[in-house]
Tab-separated table of C-alpha atoms in Angstrom:
chain	number	residue	atom	x	y	z
A	16	MET	CA	148.825	58.521	180.954
A	17	THR	CA	148.792	56.180	178.179
A	18	ARG	CA	150.758	53.319	179.498
A	19	LEU	CA	147.154	52.596	181.440
A	20	LEU	CA	145.267	51.867	178.761
A	21	PRO	CA	144.466	48.386	177.977
A	22	GLU	CA	147.239	46.907	174.814
A	23	TRP	CA	143.887	46.142	173.173
A	24	PHE	CA	142.638	49.559	172.902
A	25	VAL	CA	146.087	50.692	172.081
A	26	GLU	CA	146.254	48.236	169.000
A	27	ARG	CA	142.962	48.935	167.919
A	28	ILE	CA	142.728	52.888	167.693
A	29	ASN	CA	146.424	53.484	166.830
A	30	PRO	CA	146.244	56.622	164.255
A	31	VAL	CA	147.287	55.779	160.864
A	32	PRO	CA	150.435	57.467	159.150
A	33	ASP	CA	149.957	60.944	157.766
A	34	GLU	CA	147.588	61.498	154.765
A	35	ASP	CA	147.421	64.340	152.069
A	36	ASP	CA	144.058	63.795	151.755
A	37	LEU	CA	142.059	62.381	154.461
A	38	PRO	CA	137.920	62.683	153.025
A	39	VAL	CA	135.392	63.410	155.943
A	40	SER	CA	133.812	59.813	156.418
A	41	THR	CA	130.360	58.927	156.595
A	42	LEU	CA	129.781	58.679	160.933
A	43	GLU	CA	131.539	62.337	160.840
A	44	LEU	CA	128.471	63.578	159.146
A	45	PHE	CA	126.187	61.077	161.607
A	46	PHE	CA	128.407	63.042	164.357
A	47	ASP	CA	127.456	66.484	162.964
A	48	LEU	CA	123.639	65.775	162.826
A	49	ILE	CA	123.340	64.953	166.928
A	50	PHE	CA	125.661	67.783	167.744
A	51	VAL	CA	123.579	70.135	165.638
A	52	PHE	CA	120.651	68.609	167.493
A	53	THR	CA	122.450	69.281	170.709
A	54	VAL	CA	122.834	72.761	169.057
A	55	ALA	CA	119.700	72.938	167.793
A	56	GLN	CA	117.808	73.594	171.655
A	57	PHE	CA	119.399	76.343	172.506
A	58	THR	CA	117.340	78.396	169.635
A	59	ALA	CA	114.089	77.567	171.413
A	60	ILE	CA	115.976	78.670	174.715
A	61	ILE	CA	117.240	82.074	172.941
A	62	ALA	CA	113.425	82.218	171.521
A	63	HIS	CA	111.796	81.631	174.577
A	64	ASP	CA	113.137	84.587	176.751
A	65	PRO	CA	115.831	86.415	174.581
A	66	LEU	CA	118.093	87.929	176.962
A	67	ILE	CA	118.211	85.405	179.498
A	68	GLY	CA	118.301	82.229	177.337
A	69	LEU	CA	121.113	84.204	175.197
A	70	LEU	CA	123.595	84.324	178.331
A	71	GLN	CA	122.894	80.644	179.388
A	72	THR	CA	123.409	79.747	176.306
A	73	VAL	CA	126.756	81.750	175.452
A	74	LEU	CA	127.940	79.725	178.690
A	75	MET	CA	126.998	76.505	178.084
A	76	PHE	CA	127.616	76.418	174.437
A	77	GLY	CA	131.413	78.064	175.030
A	78	PHE	CA	132.328	74.159	176.646
A	79	LEU	CA	130.254	72.553	174.297
A	80	TRP	CA	131.963	73.859	170.664
A	81	TRP	CA	135.269	73.413	172.651
A	82	MET	CA	134.384	69.680	172.997
A	83	TYR	CA	132.712	69.317	169.071
A	84	ALA	CA	135.868	71.502	167.920
A	85	GLY	CA	137.907	68.644	169.625
A	86	TYR	CA	136.356	65.420	167.790
A	87	SER	CA	137.071	67.451	164.438
A	88	TRP	CA	140.526	67.316	165.681
A	89	LEU	CA	140.236	63.894	167.136
A	90	THR	CA	138.943	62.835	163.639
A	91	ASN	CA	141.631	64.587	161.861
A	92	VAL	CA	144.317	62.731	162.793
A	93	ILE	CA	142.587	59.794	164.087
A	94	PRO	CA	140.285	58.703	160.943
A	95	PRO	CA	137.135	56.321	161.902
A	96	GLU	CA	138.243	53.467	159.308
A	97	ARG	CA	138.066	50.863	162.391
A	98	PRO	CA	135.576	49.201	163.940
A	99	ALA	CA	136.773	50.220	167.672
A	100	ARG	CA	136.962	53.595	166.928
A	101	ARG	CA	133.161	53.531	165.178
A	102	ILE	CA	132.347	51.919	168.360
A	103	LEU	CA	133.856	54.629	170.191
A	104	LEU	CA	132.052	57.243	168.089
A	105	LEU	CA	128.840	56.461	168.181
A	106	ILE	CA	129.320	55.995	172.296
A	107	ALA	CA	130.613	59.951	172.619
A	108	MET	CA	127.201	60.193	170.105
A	109	ALA	CA	125.465	58.476	172.621
A	110	GLY	CA	126.982	61.307	175.089
A	111	TRP	CA	126.059	64.189	172.762
A	112	LEU	CA	122.278	62.851	173.013
A	113	VAL	CA	121.841	62.428	176.722
A	114	ILE	CA	123.208	66.413	176.473
A	115	ALA	CA	120.915	67.384	173.538
A	116	LEU	CA	118.186	66.207	175.941
A	117	THR	CA	119.139	67.531	179.309
A	118	ILE	CA	120.221	71.021	178.392
A	119	PRO	CA	116.548	72.473	179.024
A	120	ALA	CA	117.537	71.188	182.228
A	121	ALA	CA	120.951	72.661	182.925
A	122	PHE	CA	119.778	75.856	184.669
A	123	HIS	CA	116.075	75.079	185.856
A	124	GLY	CA	114.315	71.684	186.898
A	125	GLY	CA	115.368	68.107	188.029
A	126	GLY	CA	117.468	65.982	185.300
A	127	GLY	CA	120.169	68.897	184.648
A	128	ILE	CA	123.403	66.381	186.414
A	129	TRP	CA	122.266	64.231	183.627
A	130	ILE	CA	124.029	67.159	181.297
A	131	ALA	CA	127.468	66.692	183.291
A	132	VAL	CA	127.095	62.321	182.782
A	133	GLY	CA	127.143	62.963	178.892
A	134	LEU	CA	130.081	65.612	179.283
A	135	LEU	CA	131.850	63.267	180.852
A	136	VAL	CA	131.501	60.490	178.796
A	137	VAL	CA	132.016	62.564	175.508
A	138	VAL	CA	135.525	63.893	177.930
A	139	LEU	CA	136.557	60.396	178.751
A	140	VAL	CA	136.184	59.103	174.923
A	141	HIS	CA	137.969	62.048	173.497
A	142	GLY	CA	140.936	62.355	175.788
A	143	LEU	CA	141.416	58.272	175.265
A	144	MET	CA	141.397	58.576	171.699
A	145	TYR	CA	142.962	61.176	171.493
A	146	LEU	CA	146.307	60.309	173.647
A	147	GLN	CA	146.889	57.466	171.192
A	148	ALA	CA	147.775	60.377	168.821
A	149	ALA	CA	149.223	62.706	170.231
A	150	ARG	CA	150.872	62.120	174.097
A	151	ALA	CA	150.939	66.437	174.279
A	152	PHE	CA	147.642	65.755	174.257
A	153	GLY	CA	147.163	64.512	178.825
A	154	ALA	CA	147.024	68.134	179.465
A	155	VAL	CA	144.320	69.025	177.782
A	156	PHE	CA	142.717	66.063	178.869
A	157	ILE	CA	143.123	66.989	182.235
A	158	ALA	CA	141.782	70.660	181.525
A	159	ASN	CA	139.040	69.112	180.290
A	160	LEU	CA	138.342	66.779	182.801
A	161	ALA	CA	138.269	69.715	185.477
A	162	ALA	CA	135.804	72.038	182.942
A	163	VAL	CA	133.476	68.522	183.767
A	164	ALA	CA	134.036	68.321	187.552
A	165	SER	CA	132.957	72.158	187.324
A	166	VAL	CA	129.559	71.297	185.280
A	167	PHE	CA	128.814	68.554	187.912
A	168	ALA	CA	129.154	71.461	190.672
A	169	ALA	CA	126.484	73.436	188.956
A	170	GLU	CA	124.156	70.840	188.516
A	171	ILE	CA	124.432	69.789	192.000
A	172	GLY	CA	124.433	72.710	193.782
A	173	PRO	CA	121.595	75.365	193.800
A	174	GLU	CA	119.606	76.920	190.663
A	175	GLY	CA	120.362	80.516	190.473
A	176	LEU	CA	123.655	82.121	190.237
A	177	TRP	CA	126.241	78.884	191.558
A	178	ARG	CA	124.656	77.132	188.280
A	179	TYR	CA	125.750	80.594	185.775
A	180	VAL	CA	128.983	80.787	188.112
A	181	PHE	CA	130.270	77.255	187.569
A	182	TRP	CA	129.291	76.544	183.912
A	183	GLY	CA	130.701	80.059	183.113
A	184	LEU	CA	134.538	78.551	184.940
A	185	ALA	CA	133.942	75.208	182.857
A	186	SER	CA	134.158	77.559	179.879
A	187	ALA	CA	137.146	79.436	181.206
A	188	ILE	CA	138.686	76.432	182.050
A	189	VAL	CA	138.690	74.606	178.532
A	190	TRP	CA	139.011	78.231	176.278
A	191	SER	CA	142.190	79.094	178.757
A	192	VAL	CA	143.959	75.978	177.040
A	193	PRO	CA	146.047	77.853	174.024
A	194	ILE	CA	147.103	79.880	176.060
A	195	TRP	CA	148.748	77.739	178.730
A	196	HIS	CA	149.415	75.662	175.790
A	197	GLY	CA	151.979	75.267	173.535
A	198	GLN	CA	150.204	73.464	170.506
A	199	ARG	CA	153.354	71.323	170.157
A	200	GLY	CA	152.703	67.659	169.186
A	201	LEU	CA	149.717	68.565	167.417
A	202	ARG	CA	149.193	67.769	163.611
A	203	LEU	CA	146.076	68.682	161.129
A	204	HIS	CA	145.327	68.179	157.794
A	205	PRO	CA	143.608	71.683	156.081
A	206	ALA	CA	141.042	70.403	153.933
A	207	HIS	CA	139.389	67.889	157.021
A	208	ILE	CA	139.595	70.573	159.931
A	209	THR	CA	138.123	73.464	157.226
A	210	GLU	CA	135.685	70.811	156.030
A	211	ARG	CA	134.448	69.607	159.300
A	212	HIS	CA	133.958	72.947	160.950
A	213	GLY	CA	131.743	74.036	157.366
A	214	LEU	CA	129.698	70.992	157.671
A	215	VAL	CA	128.528	71.827	161.480
A	216	VAL	CA	127.809	75.299	159.672
A	217	ILE	CA	125.803	73.882	156.751
A	218	VAL	CA	123.657	72.102	158.977
A	219	ALA	CA	123.538	74.701	161.366
A	220	LEU	CA	121.870	76.544	158.923
A	221	GLY	CA	119.201	74.156	158.145
A	222	GLU	CA	118.050	74.715	161.409
A	223	SER	CA	117.445	77.707	160.966
A	224	VAL	CA	114.773	76.824	157.509
A	225	VAL	CA	113.786	74.192	160.286
A	226	ALA	CA	112.584	77.190	162.601
A	227	ILE	CA	110.807	78.521	159.886
A	228	GLY	CA	108.863	75.271	159.702
A	229	ILE	CA	108.347	75.415	163.383
A	230	GLY	CA	106.970	79.119	163.253
A	231	ALA	CA	105.232	78.496	160.640
A	232	ALA	CA	102.860	75.142	161.784
A	233	GLY	CA	99.469	75.450	162.446
A	234	LEU	CA	99.499	79.186	160.417
A	235	PRO	CA	97.210	79.878	157.374
A	236	ILE	CA	98.829	80.008	153.973
A	237	ASP	CA	98.878	83.134	153.044
A	238	ALA	CA	101.077	86.168	152.556
A	239	ASP	CA	102.406	86.910	156.344
A	240	LEU	CA	103.919	82.801	156.339
A	241	LEU	CA	104.876	82.933	153.146
A	242	VAL	CA	106.344	86.121	152.515
A	243	ALA	CA	108.621	86.039	155.380
A	244	ALA	CA	109.530	82.389	155.130
A	245	VAL	CA	111.316	83.024	151.398
A	246	LEU	CA	112.748	86.509	153.083
A	247	GLY	CA	114.266	84.124	155.523
A	248	LEU	CA	115.093	81.493	153.332
A	249	ALA	CA	116.618	84.782	151.026
A	250	ILE	CA	118.646	85.860	154.910
A	251	GLY	CA	120.128	82.205	155.178
A	252	ALA	CA	121.250	81.995	151.664
A	253	CYS	CA	122.963	85.038	151.606
A	254	MET	CA	125.076	83.913	155.178
A	255	TRP	CA	126.190	80.706	153.099
A	256	TRP	CA	127.354	82.764	150.403
A	257	SER	CA	129.194	84.823	152.849
A	258	LEU	CA	130.906	82.112	154.768
A	259	PHE	CA	131.363	79.176	151.538
A	260	VAL	CA	131.484	80.987	148.426
A	261	HIS	CA	135.261	82.671	148.933
A	262	ASP	CA	136.721	82.442	152.545
A	263	LEU	CA	136.227	78.814	153.625
A	264	PRO	CA	138.064	77.576	149.957
A	265	ALA	CA	140.519	80.822	150.606
A	266	THR	CA	140.937	79.077	154.472
A	267	GLU	CA	141.924	75.943	153.318
A	268	HIS	CA	144.279	77.804	150.983
A	269	ALA	CA	146.014	79.483	153.690
A	270	LEU	CA	146.571	76.795	156.117
A	271	THR	CA	147.418	74.493	153.321
A	272	THR	CA	150.541	76.964	152.570
A	273	THR	CA	151.054	77.173	156.398
A	274	MET	CA	154.264	74.328	156.920
A	275	ASP	CA	155.340	74.985	160.459
A	276	ALA	CA	152.845	72.499	162.805
A	277	VAL	CA	152.301	75.006	165.544
A	278	LYS	CA	151.436	77.824	163.283
A	279	ARG	CA	149.009	75.827	161.542
A	280	VAL	CA	147.346	74.780	164.123
A	281	ARG	CA	146.949	78.216	166.078
A	282	LYS	CA	145.448	79.783	163.301
A	283	VAL	CA	142.403	77.134	163.357
A	284	LEU	CA	142.194	77.611	166.636
A	285	ALA	CA	141.604	81.224	166.113
A	286	GLY	CA	139.954	81.287	162.629
A	287	LEU	CA	137.756	78.019	163.193
A	288	SER	CA	137.450	77.813	167.285
A	289	TYR	CA	137.051	80.605	168.328
A	290	ALA	CA	135.500	82.603	165.061
A	291	PHE	CA	132.886	80.266	164.331
A	292	ILE	CA	131.697	80.770	168.160
A	293	PRO	CA	129.820	84.268	167.069
A	294	VAL	CA	129.387	82.183	163.495
A	295	LEU	CA	127.121	79.584	165.139
A	296	ILE	CA	125.409	81.463	168.082
A	297	GLY	CA	124.855	84.497	165.472
A	298	ILE	CA	122.903	81.634	163.224
A	299	LEU	CA	121.046	80.373	166.309
A	300	VAL	CA	120.081	84.025	167.216
A	301	THR	CA	118.482	84.495	163.958
A	302	ALA	CA	117.005	80.975	163.857
A	303	ALA	CA	115.527	82.159	167.279
A	304	GLY	CA	114.198	85.528	165.090
A	305	LEU	CA	112.585	84.043	162.201
A	306	LYS	CA	110.237	81.817	164.506
A	307	LYS	CA	109.128	84.905	166.102
A	308	ALA	CA	108.868	86.748	162.124
A	309	VAL	CA	107.457	83.950	160.029
A	310	GLY	CA	103.483	83.982	159.950
A	311	HIS	CA	103.989	87.718	160.665
A	312	ALA	CA	104.825	89.572	157.955
A	313	THR	CA	102.880	92.330	157.876
A	314	GLU	CA	103.103	92.841	161.306
A	315	PRO	CA	104.917	95.006	163.459
A	316	LEU	CA	107.840	92.601	165.492
A	317	ASP	CA	107.989	93.574	168.981
A	318	LEU	CA	111.860	94.816	170.246
A	319	PRO	CA	113.464	91.674	171.393
A	320	ALA	CA	112.628	89.329	168.080
A	321	SER	CA	113.905	92.541	165.635
A	322	LEU	CA	117.120	92.430	167.714
A	323	LEU	CA	117.331	88.967	167.430
A	324	LEU	CA	117.074	88.821	163.616
A	325	SER	CA	119.765	91.654	162.859
A	326	GLY	CA	121.351	91.044	165.468
A	327	GLY	CA	122.549	87.437	164.778
A	328	VAL	CA	123.053	87.675	161.267
A	329	ALA	CA	125.216	90.525	162.064
A	330	LEU	CA	127.101	88.049	164.619
A	331	PHE	CA	127.993	85.791	162.275
A	332	LEU	CA	129.117	88.420	159.832
A	333	LEU	CA	131.108	89.552	162.809
A	334	GLY	CA	132.488	85.628	162.773
A	335	THR	CA	133.792	85.527	159.336
A	336	ALA	CA	135.899	88.723	160.067
A	337	GLY	CA	137.287	87.034	163.014
A	338	LEU	CA	137.976	83.901	160.754
A	339	ARG	CA	139.435	86.757	157.563
A	340	PHE	CA	141.754	88.295	160.668
A	341	SER	CA	143.257	84.800	161.241
A	342	MET	CA	144.157	83.444	158.457
A	343	PRO	CA	144.455	85.899	157.581
A	344	LEU	CA	142.273	86.898	154.325
A	345	PRO	CA	141.375	90.265	152.564
A	346	GLY	CA	138.482	92.749	153.580
A	347	PRO	CA	137.725	92.085	157.421
A	348	TRP	CA	137.166	95.215	157.948
A	349	GLN	CA	134.068	94.822	155.003
A	350	ARG	CA	132.571	92.570	156.783
A	351	VAL	CA	132.583	94.137	160.156
A	352	ALA	CA	131.079	97.065	157.936
A	353	LEU	CA	128.439	94.607	156.401
A	354	ALA	CA	127.556	93.775	160.121
A	355	ALA	CA	127.169	97.167	160.966
A	356	ALA	CA	124.863	97.852	157.948
A	357	VAL	CA	122.644	95.118	159.448
A	358	LEU	CA	122.048	96.510	163.082
A	359	VAL	CA	120.956	99.791	161.423
A	360	ALA	CA	118.009	97.382	160.267
A	361	ALA	CA	116.683	96.903	163.158
A	362	PRO	CA	113.896	99.490	163.970
A	363	LEU	CA	112.762	98.916	160.846
A	364	GLY	CA	111.206	95.247	162.553
A	365	LEU	CA	108.984	97.565	164.700
A	366	VAL	CA	107.163	99.630	161.691
A	367	ASN	CA	106.774	96.013	159.620
A	368	THR	CA	108.633	92.343	159.546
A	369	ALA	CA	108.669	92.054	155.955
A	370	LEU	CA	110.001	95.680	155.984
A	371	GLN	CA	113.362	94.917	158.281
A	372	LEU	CA	113.631	90.893	156.652
A	373	GLY	CA	113.768	92.228	152.814
A	374	ALA	CA	116.069	95.742	154.507
A	375	ILE	CA	118.915	92.696	155.669
A	376	VAL	CA	118.358	90.981	152.514
A	377	ILE	CA	119.307	93.584	150.343
A	378	VAL	CA	122.135	95.065	153.037
A	379	LEU	CA	123.457	91.430	152.735
A	380	VAL	CA	122.911	91.278	148.920
A	381	ALA	CA	125.099	94.664	148.233
A	382	GLY	CA	127.099	93.840	150.468
A	383	LEU	CA	128.302	90.610	149.164
A	384	GLU	CA	128.755	92.344	145.736
A	385	ILE	CA	130.643	95.175	146.910
A	386	GLU	CA	133.110	92.632	147.926
A	387	ARG	CA	132.795	90.417	144.992
A	388	ARG	CA	133.842	93.660	142.771
A	389	VAL	CA	136.643	95.036	144.953
A	390	ALA	CA	137.980	91.170	145.097
A	391	ARG	CA	138.058	91.314	141.360
A	392	SER	CA	139.600	95.163	140.853
A	393	ALA	CA	142.897	93.310	143.380
A	394	LEU	CA	142.686	90.453	141.159
A	395	LYS	CA	143.174	92.517	137.715
A	396	PRO	CA	147.234	94.014	138.291
A	397	ALA	CA	148.047	90.583	138.833
A	398	LEU	CA	146.705	88.847	136.243
A	399	SER	CA	147.980	91.400	133.815
A	400	GLU	CA	151.844	91.003	134.793
């Protein structure tokens, strides 16, 4: 397939030799901001209709996250250091912007076909660039194109069940790839791939703060607003702490010490691709809950809003448990137990919003402190030796 590409194209994006230290470029950070705008569109969908919105989010996010992760892999092996590569990434960013703007119309209304056009641009740029680094990517490229065809079928067809089926098919196609593709011929830099996935979580957590601001628009500055806002920020801080203080540094170490390239790729797939789906959707769900909670700290929440708050945080924690299982890192079941404890706090929102928010913060702080003490106790015998 690469023989069909123009010679000038191959020469300009030919991958550089392997490097131990591959820093994340500012263009990649710019790229992440465009993608998170794409992700942020789902918060409004979930907040508008928690049940149907969450179903639509899961179906669309499955394919979109696969392609974002694909771009983090792409720049991992082909750094955007040359003008041609940068231009191609900017073209891909335009595709992501089209996708983001058309997400609200994907399941109803006109204009949904443009999301398929945006995805086609994103998939073509990604595939043509990646083929220069790994011939083994050809089969994956074909699967990605098949998934785009499924999205075109969804958007050309009638609204309703038809679109749900074909969006689900698109996600199923791409996420089946690791089952039949042996991952041979793919190589990744541990520090870079870990940092890229961490950065998109950081920016997504920033989206939860933006949700607080959106929820506060036009409201009076009083205890109802400020208490819910500060507690919402505290929840976001605990989510950050749970992932970034120990889990991601340990993940980078686990990947670095995995010498076999295929095993390393499979760990990235399981821990940073699959497990990060609940991590990111959990942030979106939490942001949707915070949007409803801000300005109503002294009032009760309705059941959907209280479930969004606790369910989003719990989903995030389950994703971090999946990361720990896949690396493997110690304490995955601690995160499962912590997620269950957060869910128990959901009924408190039916009594008082601040009560539920405060309970979630207390549960998270207590759980993270217990984790810290358990980890320190486990280190003592090793240090004494």
